[in-house]
Amino acid sequence: MSQPPTTKLKVFVALIISVLVLVTLRSLGFIDLHLSTYSGQMPNDARHNTTGYQRLDIVKKEDILQKEPEYRKITTLGNLKTVANPKNSYIEIRNKKTQYHIGDTIEIYVQLRDSRNKSITKGGDVLRIWIIEESLNASAAGHVIDLNNGSFLGFVEALWVGSPNIKVAIGCTKEHVGLYLNFLEKHGTFFYVIGIFQKEGHPGKKETQCASIPNSQFFKGPICNFTEDNFNMSFYCEKPVEYECKDWTIFRDDSEQPPLDRKTASFFSSSVYKIIKEVTVNVTEDFVRRRKVLSPVKSCSDFPAAETWNRNVPVGYMYENKWISLQCSIDFPRTTQAYTKCLTKTTLISIGDSTSRIFFVNMMNFLSLKLEPPEEKYMNVVKAWQTPMNASSPDGEISIEWMPHEHPFASAGFRRNLCSVSERLSKIGSNRNVIILIHYYLHPARYLSPELYRHHVKNAVVAIKSLLQRSPNAKIVIKGPHSTTYPHSHVPYDFVAKFMEQVIYEEFKDIHNSVYYVDY
C-alpha cells in the first residue's frame, strides 16, 4: 500500500534539501552566487540607512535580461584599461560596528574602478559576496544589488559566533558578457560540439561542427537540421561530404573553446572570480545567547511549493560542514529504513547533467539499490557517463533513474542516449507516484542564447503541466543554477546563472504553487 501524499511530501522535501543541496555544496566548495534587484535608492539615501537593519526576507527578482541590449552593444574588447579592476576597486562596511550580534545584517558598499583608478560609471558587471569562516567549516551566500552606476550594495547575515571573513569578488565583467552574447549570436555555440557520422560499408568516419542555430559562422557547407531529432529544439550539424544526415550516430564535445583572438581569450580566462577585498568581522551572541541561527520551527513537510520561489537570502548556510536550512526544519529521520518505507512504490527520476547524476548515485547507495543491467558496466566509464541509468530495490518496490537532457550536451555518446524533459514526462501515466528532479545549467550555458534557453524551459513547462493534470500527486523539483568557479573559464557563468534563474522563474510562474524550486 502506497504512502499518503503528505508523507511523500515530507520525505521529498527533506530529501531534496538535505541530500541534494549538501552533495552539491560539498562538491563545489563554499562559494555561491546571488541574484537580487534594487528599488532605485542611492547608497546615501536616508531611506537606506542600515543602522539596526533587519534581515531582508524576500528580495525582488532582478531583470538581468533587461540589460541585454546594452550588453550586445559591446562587440569588441576595446581598451582594457577601462574595464573594472579588482585591485583598484574598494569596499566599505556601511553599518560598521566593533562587533555584530547573531542575526544582524552587514551591508557592504562597493565602488568599481578601472586600471586608471577612475570610477566605473555604468552598471552591468556581475559581483558576488559571501561570508565564510574556514576553521568552522561555515559559510553563507549573500546578495548583491547593482546600482547601475558602477557601484553596488552587498548584504550578508551574521549567522554564527566567530570571526568570519566577508569576501566580495567580480564574477564577470560587462565586457565579458557582451562579447559572450555576441559570439553566441554569430556561432550558436561557445564550445566545439562535434557530430560524428558513420555508415555501413563505408570505412572510417567524418566529424563536423554542430550548433544551436542554422546560420552558424562555423558552417562552411550544407547542414543537417536535427531539430526534430532533438525533440523540436534547435540543433544543427554541418553535413559531411559522402554522408547523409541519417548517418549521424555519435556526438562529442571538444574541450577547446571556439577560436578567440589571444587578447580576448586571455581577458576571458583572467577576469572572472577576482577578489576585490575581504574584511573580517566579529560576531557575538544575541540577547537570547544564541551561538548560531537555527532552522525555523516550521517543518519542511508543511513548506508550500510557492514559497520556494521567493528570494529568501540566504536560504541556508553551512556550519561545521552541515547544512542548516533557514526555510524550514528537516525533521524526517535521515535513515535508510525511513526513506525506504516512505519511497516504497515510488519512482524517483532525475534529469540533467553530472550534478543530478551525483544525486542519483548517492540515492542509489543510500537506499542500497542495484543498477539494472546493462547500466552497471557504464558506471566507471568516463566516456559513457551520460548513458541513462536505472536502479531498483530487489523487490522492485523502489526505482530511481537518471538521464541526460537533450542537446546541447557537452559530452560524448550515442545520439539516442539523450532525451528531453518533455519526452520523458510524456511517458509517465496517470495517477503515478513520481518525484522528478530537473536541471538545466552548465551544458546550455556553453551553447544557448537566453532566447533559445527559454525555448527549452517552455518545452519542459508544457510537459509538466500536462503531467500534473493526469498525475496530481507527482512532485516536480527544479534545481536552479549553482556556483561555478572554473579557474580559466571563458563562459561568464555568474551572468548566465542570473538569466537562467530569471527565465525559469518567469516560465514557471503559472505553476509556482505546484512545483518546487531549489535555490542554489
mmCIF file of C-alpha atoms in Angstrom, residues 16-381:
data_model
loop_
_atom_site.group_PDB
_atom_site.id
_atom_site.type_symbol
_atom_site.label_atom_id
_atom_site.label_comp_id
_atom_site.label_asym_id
_atom_site.label_seq_id
_atom_site.Cartn_x
_atom_site.Cartn_y
_atom_site.Cartn_z
ATOM 1 C CA ILE A 16 15.942 17.395 -1.798
ATOM 2 C CA ILE A 17 17.097 19.953 0.770
ATOM 3 C CA SER A 18 19.321 17.747 2.894
ATOM 4 C CA VAL A 19 20.824 15.333 0.370
ATOM 5 C CA LEU A 20 20.851 17.241 -2.920
ATOM 6 C CA VAL A 21 21.979 20.597 -1.549
ATOM 7 C CA LEU A 22 24.634 19.115 0.709
ATOM 8 C CA VAL A 23 26.083 16.900 -2.018
ATOM 9 C CA THR A 24 26.447 19.813 -4.419
ATOM 10 C CA LEU A 25 27.841 22.232 -1.842
ATOM 11 C CA ARG A 26 30.444 19.717 -0.762
ATOM 12 C CA SER A 27 31.487 19.032 -4.339
ATOM 13 C CA LEU A 28 31.584 22.673 -5.429
ATOM 14 C CA GLY A 29 33.006 24.319 -2.300
ATOM 15 C CA PHE A 30 31.623 27.193 -0.309
ATOM 16 C CA ILE A 31 31.251 29.922 -2.934
ATOM 17 C CA ASP A 32 27.724 30.690 -4.076
ATOM 18 C CA LEU A 33 26.116 33.158 -6.429
ATOM 19 C CA HIS A 34 23.346 35.560 -5.704
ATOM 20 C CA LEU A 35 20.509 37.285 -7.527
ATOM 21 C CA SER A 36 18.585 40.358 -6.487
ATOM 22 C CA THR A 37 17.420 43.755 -7.622
ATOM 23 C CA TYR A 38 17.299 47.264 -6.207
ATOM 24 C CA SER A 39 14.411 49.692 -5.859
ATOM 25 C CA GLY A 40 16.380 52.731 -7.020
ATOM 26 C CA GLN A 41 17.603 54.454 -3.870
ATOM 27 C CA MET A 42 21.172 55.695 -3.933
ATOM 28 C CA PRO A 43 23.508 54.461 -1.197
ATOM 29 C CA ASN A 44 23.459 57.830 0.586
ATOM 30 C CA ASP A 45 19.661 57.952 0.554
ATOM 31 C CA ALA A 46 18.248 58.327 4.072
ATOM 32 C CA ARG A 47 15.787 55.576 3.265
ATOM 33 C CA HIS A 48 18.697 53.172 3.015
ATOM 34 C CA ASN A 49 20.149 53.873 6.448
ATOM 35 C CA THR A 50 21.207 50.455 7.650
ATOM 36 C CA THR A 51 21.551 51.160 11.348
ATOM 37 C CA GLY A 52 19.626 48.365 13.009
ATOM 38 C CA TYR A 53 18.973 46.796 9.618
ATOM 39 C CA GLN A 54 16.993 43.551 9.849
ATOM 40 C CA ARG A 55 17.046 40.558 7.561
ATOM 41 C CA LEU A 56 15.579 41.104 4.132
ATOM 42 C CA ASP A 57 13.349 38.061 3.897
ATOM 43 C CA ILE A 58 12.292 38.371 0.278
ATOM 44 C CA VAL A 59 14.431 40.022 -2.394
ATOM 45 C CA LYS A 60 12.776 41.102 -5.614
ATOM 46 C CA LYS A 61 13.920 39.291 -8.732
ATOM 47 C CA GLU A 62 16.404 41.132 -10.892
ATOM 48 C CA ASP A 63 15.552 41.615 -14.564
ATOM 49 C CA ILE A 64 19.039 40.916 -15.895
ATOM 50 C CA LEU A 65 17.670 40.361 -19.407
ATOM 51 C CA GLN A 66 16.515 43.976 -19.494
ATOM 52 C CA LYS A 67 20.217 44.820 -19.793
ATOM 53 C CA GLU A 68 20.752 42.525 -22.792
ATOM 54 C CA PRO A 69 20.524 45.319 -25.435
ATOM 55 C CA GLU A 70 23.239 47.248 -23.575
ATOM 56 C CA TYR A 71 25.425 44.161 -23.293
ATOM 57 C CA ARG A 72 25.100 43.480 -27.016
ATOM 58 C CA LYS A 73 26.500 46.915 -27.838
ATOM 59 C CA ILE A 74 29.859 45.607 -26.608
ATOM 60 C CA THR A 75 31.148 43.998 -29.796
ATOM 61 C CA THR A 76 34.900 44.402 -29.278
ATOM 62 C CA LEU A 77 37.104 44.283 -26.229
ATOM 63 C CA GLY A 78 38.372 47.806 -26.710
ATOM 64 C CA ASN A 79 40.603 49.475 -24.166
ATOM 65 C CA LEU A 80 41.298 47.079 -21.305
ATOM 66 C CA LYS A 81 42.264 49.994 -19.085
ATOM 67 C CA THR A 82 38.573 50.971 -18.859
ATOM 68 C CA VAL A 83 37.449 47.549 -17.582
ATOM 69 C CA ALA A 84 36.700 47.078 -13.865
ATOM 70 C CA ASN A 85 39.895 46.292 -11.992
ATOM 71 C CA PRO A 86 39.512 44.465 -8.643
ATOM 72 C CA LYS A 87 42.835 45.751 -7.296
ATOM 73 C CA ASN A 88 41.777 49.394 -7.671
ATOM 74 C CA SER A 89 38.163 48.899 -6.602
ATOM 75 C CA TYR A 90 37.224 49.277 -2.960
ATOM 76 C CA ILE A 91 34.608 48.276 -0.414
ATOM 77 C CA GLU A 92 33.436 49.700 2.879
ATOM 78 C CA ILE A 93 31.059 48.450 5.552
ATOM 79 C CA ARG A 94 28.162 50.906 5.696
ATOM 80 C CA ASN A 95 26.924 49.851 9.137
ATOM 81 C CA LYS A 96 30.332 49.249 10.678
ATOM 82 C CA LYS A 97 30.454 48.012 14.277
ATOM 83 C CA THR A 98 33.110 46.748 16.644
ATOM 84 C CA GLN A 99 31.041 43.613 16.956
ATOM 85 C CA TYR A 100 27.854 42.299 15.436
ATOM 86 C CA HIS A 101 25.258 40.061 17.030
ATOM 87 C CA ILE A 102 23.712 36.879 15.696
ATOM 88 C CA GLY A 103 21.023 37.799 13.163
ATOM 89 C CA ASP A 104 22.491 41.198 12.206
ATOM 90 C CA THR A 105 22.713 42.099 8.528
ATOM 91 C CA ILE A 106 26.011 43.587 7.383
ATOM 92 C CA GLU A 107 25.857 45.982 4.441
ATOM 93 C CA ILE A 108 28.816 46.454 2.106
ATOM 94 C CA TYR A 109 29.198 49.333 -0.345
ATOM 95 C CA VAL A 110 31.343 48.587 -3.414
ATOM 96 C CA GLN A 111 32.793 51.080 -5.897
ATOM 97 C CA LEU A 112 34.377 49.612 -9.019
ATOM 98 C CA ARG A 113 37.373 51.355 -10.541
ATOM 99 C CA ASP A 114 39.332 50.666 -13.698
ATOM 100 C CA SER A 115 43.086 50.240 -14.276
ATOM 101 C CA ARG A 116 43.488 54.020 -14.449
ATOM 102 C CA ASN A 117 41.929 54.237 -10.964
ATOM 103 C CA LYS A 118 38.893 56.003 -12.409
ATOM 104 C CA SER A 119 35.422 55.134 -11.126
ATOM 105 C CA ILE A 120 33.285 52.889 -13.314
ATOM 106 C CA THR A 121 30.137 54.877 -14.125
ATOM 107 C CA LYS A 122 27.892 52.247 -15.743
ATOM 108 C CA GLY A 123 26.298 49.115 -14.330
ATOM 109 C CA GLY A 124 26.272 45.605 -15.775
ATOM 110 C CA ASP A 125 29.262 43.992 -14.085
ATOM 111 C CA VAL A 126 28.272 40.963 -12.009
ATOM 112 C CA LEU A 127 29.514 40.727 -8.420
ATOM 113 C CA ARG A 128 29.271 38.032 -5.753
ATOM 114 C CA ILE A 129 29.503 38.274 -1.982
ATOM 115 C CA TRP A 130 29.722 35.632 0.725
ATOM 116 C CA ILE A 131 30.700 35.184 4.354
ATOM 117 C CA ILE A 132 32.983 32.341 5.409
ATOM 118 C CA GLU A 133 34.937 31.018 8.389
ATOM 119 C CA GLU A 134 37.059 28.093 7.279
ATOM 120 C CA SER A 135 38.049 26.983 10.790
ATOM 121 C CA LEU A 136 34.354 26.299 11.486
ATOM 122 C CA ASN A 137 33.601 24.911 8.023
ATOM 123 C CA ALA A 138 30.966 27.631 7.919
ATOM 124 C CA SER A 139 29.799 29.783 5.022
ATOM 125 C CA ALA A 140 26.742 31.562 3.663
ATOM 126 C CA ALA A 141 25.708 33.318 0.481
ATOM 127 C CA GLY A 142 24.878 36.985 0.420
ATOM 128 C CA HIS A 143 23.241 39.045 -2.289
ATOM 129 C CA VAL A 144 24.398 41.974 -4.402
ATOM 130 C CA ILE A 145 22.433 44.910 -5.788
ATOM 131 C CA ASP A 146 23.685 46.653 -8.937
ATOM 132 C CA LEU A 147 23.042 50.401 -8.587
ATOM 133 C CA ASN A 148 23.687 50.728 -12.342
ATOM 134 C CA ASN A 149 26.344 53.415 -11.880
ATOM 135 C CA GLY A 150 29.460 51.356 -11.189
ATOM 136 C CA SER A 151 28.636 50.929 -7.517
ATOM 137 C CA PHE A 152 26.923 48.087 -5.682
ATOM 138 C CA LEU A 153 25.382 47.177 -2.351
ATOM 139 C CA GLY A 154 26.099 43.777 -0.837
ATOM 140 C CA PHE A 155 24.377 42.121 2.114
ATOM 141 C CA VAL A 156 25.399 39.185 4.305
ATOM 142 C CA GLU A 157 23.992 37.905 7.577
ATOM 143 C CA ALA A 158 25.824 37.198 10.816
ATOM 144 C CA LEU A 159 24.708 33.609 11.335
ATOM 145 C CA TRP A 160 27.235 32.217 13.812
ATOM 146 C CA VAL A 161 29.515 33.401 16.605
ATOM 147 C CA GLY A 162 33.098 33.850 15.427
ATOM 148 C CA SER A 163 35.355 35.982 13.258
ATOM 149 C CA PRO A 164 34.196 35.305 9.700
ATOM 150 C CA ASN A 165 35.572 36.906 6.553
ATOM 151 C CA ILE A 166 33.301 38.728 4.135
ATOM 152 C CA LYS A 167 34.509 38.357 0.561
ATOM 153 C CA VAL A 168 33.491 40.391 -2.478
ATOM 154 C CA ALA A 169 34.525 39.381 -5.987
ATOM 155 C CA ILE A 170 33.865 40.283 -9.609
ATOM 156 C CA GLY A 171 32.043 37.270 -11.014
ATOM 157 C CA CYS A 172 32.338 38.597 -14.561
ATOM 158 C CA THR A 173 32.619 41.988 -16.226
ATOM 159 C CA LYS A 174 30.029 43.512 -18.546
ATOM 160 C CA GLU A 175 32.592 43.386 -21.372
ATOM 161 C CA HIS A 176 32.851 39.630 -20.880
ATOM 162 C CA VAL A 177 29.058 39.286 -21.008
ATOM 163 C CA GLY A 178 28.700 41.409 -24.139
ATOM 164 C CA LEU A 179 31.348 39.517 -26.116
ATOM 165 C CA TYR A 180 29.893 36.178 -24.991
ATOM 166 C CA LEU A 181 26.357 37.082 -26.132
ATOM 167 C CA ASN A 182 27.557 38.373 -29.490
ATOM 168 C CA PHE A 183 29.698 35.284 -30.081
ATOM 169 C CA LEU A 184 26.690 33.053 -29.379
ATOM 170 C CA GLU A 185 24.567 35.068 -31.791
ATOM 171 C CA LYS A 186 27.076 34.555 -34.612
ATOM 172 C CA HIS A 187 28.123 30.962 -33.930
ATOM 173 C CA GLY A 188 25.286 29.291 -31.996
ATOM 174 C CA THR A 189 27.801 27.742 -29.613
ATOM 175 C CA PHE A 190 30.637 28.824 -27.356
ATOM 176 C CA PHE A 191 32.392 25.439 -27.437
ATOM 177 C CA TYR A 192 33.057 22.942 -30.151
ATOM 178 C CA VAL A 193 30.326 20.291 -30.239
ATOM 179 C CA ILE A 194 31.063 17.591 -32.783
ATOM 180 C CA GLY A 195 28.727 15.362 -34.770
ATOM 181 C CA ILE A 196 30.263 12.015 -35.830
ATOM 182 C CA PHE A 197 28.867 10.414 -38.991
ATOM 183 C CA GLN A 198 29.240 6.701 -39.774
ATOM 184 C CA LYS A 199 27.583 4.406 -42.282
ATOM 185 C CA GLU A 200 27.652 0.744 -43.072
ATOM 186 C CA GLY A 201 30.061 -0.301 -45.798
ATOM 187 C CA HIS A 202 31.921 2.971 -45.616
ATOM 188 C CA PRO A 203 35.349 2.944 -43.962
ATOM 189 C CA GLY A 204 36.159 5.432 -41.251
ATOM 190 C CA LYS A 205 34.026 8.282 -40.040
ATOM 191 C CA LYS A 206 33.556 12.008 -40.523
ATOM 192 C CA GLU A 207 33.359 14.700 -37.844
ATOM 193 C CA THR A 208 31.675 18.072 -38.319
ATOM 194 C CA GLN A 209 30.812 21.079 -36.203
ATOM 195 C CA CYS A 210 27.317 21.368 -34.676
ATOM 196 C CA ALA A 211 25.486 24.429 -33.320
ATOM 197 C CA SER A 212 22.157 25.641 -31.993
ATOM 198 C CA ILE A 213 21.448 27.930 -34.985
ATOM 199 C CA PRO A 214 21.305 27.099 -38.737
ATOM 200 C CA ASN A 215 23.412 30.040 -39.877
ATOM 201 C CA SER A 216 26.409 29.490 -37.620
ATOM 202 C CA GLN A 217 29.590 31.090 -38.920
ATOM 203 C CA PHE A 218 31.291 27.767 -38.229
ATOM 204 C CA PHE A 219 29.325 26.118 -41.060
ATOM 205 C CA LYS A 220 31.072 26.136 -44.437
ATOM 206 C CA GLY A 221 28.770 23.870 -46.415
ATOM 207 C CA PRO A 222 25.346 22.151 -46.386
ATOM 208 C CA ILE A 223 23.802 21.487 -42.992
ATOM 209 C CA CYS A 224 21.646 18.815 -41.379
ATOM 210 C CA ASN A 225 18.641 20.033 -39.432
ATOM 211 C CA PHE A 226 18.339 17.786 -36.365
ATOM 212 C CA THR A 227 15.722 19.918 -34.606
ATOM 213 C CA GLU A 228 13.054 17.206 -34.920
ATOM 214 C CA ASP A 229 15.513 14.572 -33.651
ATOM 215 C CA ASN A 230 16.294 16.896 -30.732
ATOM 216 C CA PHE A 231 12.652 16.839 -29.616
ATOM 217 C CA ASN A 232 11.786 20.010 -31.590
ATOM 218 C CA MET A 233 14.563 22.084 -30.071
ATOM 219 C CA SER A 234 17.072 23.787 -32.342
ATOM 220 C CA PHE A 235 20.151 21.698 -33.267
ATOM 221 C CA TYR A 236 22.180 21.560 -36.499
ATOM 222 C CA CYS A 237 25.364 19.942 -37.790
ATOM 223 C CA GLU A 238 27.339 20.518 -40.970
ATOM 224 C CA LYS A 239 26.738 17.700 -43.458
ATOM 225 C CA PRO A 240 29.968 15.889 -44.379
ATOM 226 C CA VAL A 241 30.784 15.019 -47.969
ATOM 227 C CA GLU A 242 29.702 11.477 -48.997
ATOM 228 C CA TYR A 243 27.457 11.094 -45.940
ATOM 229 C CA GLU A 244 23.741 11.575 -45.356
ATOM 230 C CA CYS A 245 22.168 13.286 -42.368
ATOM 231 C CA LYS A 246 20.799 9.922 -41.196
ATOM 232 C CA ASP A 247 24.411 8.739 -40.764
ATOM 233 C CA TRP A 248 24.883 10.886 -37.657
ATOM 234 C CA THR A 249 25.374 8.363 -34.845
ATOM 235 C CA ILE A 250 27.634 9.804 -32.141
ATOM 236 C CA PHE A 251 28.331 13.179 -30.576
ATOM 237 C CA ARG A 252 31.244 14.509 -28.573
ATOM 238 C CA ASP A 253 32.492 17.815 -27.250
ATOM 239 C CA ASP A 254 35.884 19.412 -27.616
ATOM 240 C CA SER A 255 37.460 20.875 -24.512
ATOM 241 C CA GLU A 256 38.852 23.746 -26.571
ATOM 242 C CA GLN A 257 36.591 26.780 -26.784
ATOM 243 C CA PRO A 258 35.869 28.202 -30.254
ATOM 244 C CA PRO A 259 38.708 30.312 -31.649
ATOM 245 C CA LEU A 260 39.073 33.694 -29.993
ATOM 246 C CA ASP A 261 41.871 36.123 -30.585
ATOM 247 C CA ARG A 262 44.626 35.853 -27.992
ATOM 248 C CA LYS A 263 43.769 39.143 -26.287
ATOM 249 C CA THR A 264 40.101 38.218 -25.833
ATOM 250 C CA ALA A 265 40.851 34.661 -24.712
ATOM 251 C CA SER A 266 43.345 35.934 -22.144
ATOM 252 C CA PHE A 267 40.852 38.503 -20.886
ATOM 253 C CA PHE A 268 38.055 35.933 -20.566
ATOM 254 C CA SER A 269 40.154 33.477 -18.588
ATOM 255 C CA SER A 270 41.782 36.051 -16.311
ATOM 256 C CA SER A 271 38.895 38.358 -15.413
ATOM 257 C CA VAL A 272 36.498 36.033 -13.569
ATOM 258 C CA TYR A 273 36.121 35.478 -9.809
ATOM 259 C CA LYS A 274 38.725 38.070 -8.866
ATOM 260 C CA ILE A 275 38.541 39.076 -5.209
ATOM 261 C CA ILE A 276 38.119 42.815 -4.687
ATOM 262 C CA LYS A 277 38.717 42.661 -0.985
ATOM 263 C CA GLU A 278 37.850 40.686 2.127
ATOM 264 C CA VAL A 279 37.192 42.020 5.602
ATOM 265 C CA THR A 280 36.977 40.254 8.957
ATOM 266 C CA VAL A 281 34.146 40.990 11.376
ATOM 267 C CA ASN A 282 33.469 39.877 14.946
ATOM 268 C CA VAL A 283 30.132 38.242 15.740
ATOM 269 C CA THR A 284 28.876 37.598 19.268
ATOM 270 C CA GLU A 285 25.780 36.046 20.827
ATOM 271 C CA ASP A 286 22.460 37.857 20.660
ATOM 272 C CA PHE A 287 20.271 38.757 23.646
ATOM 273 C CA VAL A 288 18.982 35.168 23.926
ATOM 274 C CA ARG A 289 22.576 33.896 23.868
ATOM 275 C CA ARG A 290 22.334 32.076 20.543
ATOM 276 C CA ARG A 291 25.668 30.962 19.091
ATOM 277 C CA LYS A 292 24.175 30.340 15.651
ATOM 278 C CA VAL A 293 20.921 30.873 13.816
ATOM 279 C CA LEU A 294 18.770 27.757 13.896
ATOM 280 C CA SER A 295 16.259 26.424 11.390
ATOM 281 C CA PRO A 296 12.682 27.715 11.789
ATOM 282 C CA VAL A 297 10.216 25.618 13.772
ATOM 283 C CA LYS A 298 8.085 25.086 10.683
ATOM 284 C CA SER A 299 8.556 21.592 9.272
ATOM 285 C CA CYS A 300 9.705 21.133 5.704
ATOM 286 C CA SER A 301 6.761 18.781 5.223
ATOM 287 C CA ASP A 302 4.487 21.822 5.672
ATOM 288 C CA PHE A 303 6.521 24.122 3.431
ATOM 289 C CA PRO A 304 4.406 25.277 0.425
ATOM 290 C CA ALA A 305 5.860 24.932 -3.047
ATOM 291 C CA ALA A 306 5.109 28.592 -3.826
ATOM 292 C CA GLU A 307 7.379 29.784 -1.006
ATOM 293 C CA THR A 308 10.399 28.038 -2.528
ATOM 294 C CA TRP A 309 10.249 30.570 -5.380
ATOM 295 C CA ASN A 310 10.643 33.524 -3.022
ATOM 296 C CA ARG A 311 14.097 35.047 -2.697
ATOM 297 C CA ASN A 312 14.952 34.365 0.923
ATOM 298 C CA VAL A 313 18.561 35.420 1.360
ATOM 299 C CA PRO A 314 20.228 33.186 2.268
ATOM 300 C CA VAL A 315 18.132 30.013 2.002
ATOM 301 C CA GLY A 316 20.507 28.329 4.445
ATOM 302 C CA TYR A 317 24.150 28.039 5.394
ATOM 303 C CA MET A 318 26.926 25.595 6.169
ATOM 304 C CA TYR A 319 28.149 25.208 9.751
ATOM 305 C CA GLU A 320 30.620 22.567 10.890
ATOM 306 C CA ASN A 321 30.194 21.045 7.440
ATOM 307 C CA LYS A 322 26.444 20.579 7.926
ATOM 308 C CA TRP A 323 23.660 22.286 6.025
ATOM 309 C CA ILE A 324 21.278 24.395 8.155
ATOM 310 C CA SER A 325 18.110 25.365 6.331
ATOM 311 C CA LEU A 326 16.676 28.815 7.044
ATOM 312 C CA GLN A 327 13.436 27.946 5.278
ATOM 313 C CA CYS A 328 12.187 25.037 7.377
ATOM 314 C CA SER A 329 13.199 22.242 9.738
ATOM 315 C CA ILE A 330 14.226 18.942 8.220
ATOM 316 C CA ASP A 331 12.537 16.606 10.680
ATOM 317 C CA PHE A 332 12.276 13.416 8.662
ATOM 318 C CA PRO A 333 14.639 10.716 10.022
ATOM 319 C CA ARG A 334 17.740 10.568 7.864
ATOM 320 C CA THR A 335 17.920 6.785 7.849
ATOM 321 C CA THR A 336 17.802 4.239 5.065
ATOM 322 C CA GLN A 337 14.931 2.449 6.762
ATOM 323 C CA ALA A 338 12.768 5.568 6.991
ATOM 324 C CA TYR A 339 13.409 6.627 3.411
ATOM 325 C CA THR A 340 12.843 3.110 2.116
ATOM 326 C CA LYS A 341 9.482 2.882 3.866
ATOM 327 C CA CYS A 342 8.357 6.253 2.563
ATOM 328 C CA LEU A 343 9.549 5.784 -1.019
ATOM 329 C CA THR A 344 8.016 2.335 -1.491
ATOM 330 C CA LYS A 345 6.015 2.187 -4.727
ATOM 331 C CA THR A 346 7.538 5.483 -5.808
ATOM 332 C CA THR A 347 9.700 6.290 -8.816
ATOM 333 C CA LEU A 348 12.401 8.937 -8.438
ATOM 334 C CA ILE A 349 13.524 10.428 -11.768
ATOM 335 C CA SER A 350 16.499 12.757 -12.149
ATOM 336 C CA ILE A 351 17.030 14.553 -15.478
ATOM 337 C CA GLY A 352 20.001 16.800 -16.167
ATOM 338 C CA ASP A 353 23.786 16.641 -16.064
ATOM 339 C CA SER A 354 26.551 15.223 -13.867
ATOM 340 C CA THR A 355 25.320 17.078 -10.763
ATOM 341 C CA SER A 356 21.922 15.401 -10.972
ATOM 342 C CA ARG A 357 23.721 12.138 -11.709
ATOM 343 C CA ILE A 358 25.640 12.564 -8.436
ATOM 344 C CA PHE A 359 22.234 12.807 -6.754
ATOM 345 C CA PHE A 360 21.175 9.572 -8.471
ATOM 346 C CA VAL A 361 24.339 7.731 -7.374
ATOM 347 C CA ASN A 362 24.073 8.948 -3.777
ATOM 348 C CA MET A 363 20.417 7.931 -3.525
ATOM 349 C CA MET A 364 21.194 4.558 -5.077
ATOM 350 C CA ASN A 365 23.882 3.903 -2.473
ATOM 351 C CA PHE A 366 21.855 5.353 0.408
ATOM 352 C CA LEU A 367 18.874 3.104 -0.393
ATOM 353 C CA SER A 368 21.066 0.054 -1.228
ATOM 354 C CA LEU A 369 19.587 -0.203 -4.710
ATOM 355 C CA LYS A 370 21.131 -2.200 -7.523
ATOM 356 C CA LEU A 371 21.844 -0.956 -11.025
ATOM 357 C CA GLU A 372 19.892 -2.727 -13.705
ATOM 358 C CA PRO A 373 21.980 -4.397 -16.438
ATOM 359 C CA PRO A 374 23.474 -3.308 -18.766
ATOM 360 C CA GLU A 375 23.884 0.037 -16.969
ATOM 361 C CA GLU A 376 26.281 -1.361 -14.360
ATOM 362 C CA LYS A 377 29.177 -1.659 -16.787
ATOM 363 C CA TYR A 378 28.945 2.061 -17.581
ATOM 364 C CA MET A 379 29.247 3.380 -14.030
ATOM 365 C CA ASN A 380 33.004 3.900 -14.144
ATOM 366 C CA VAL A 381 33.449 4.557 -17.850
#
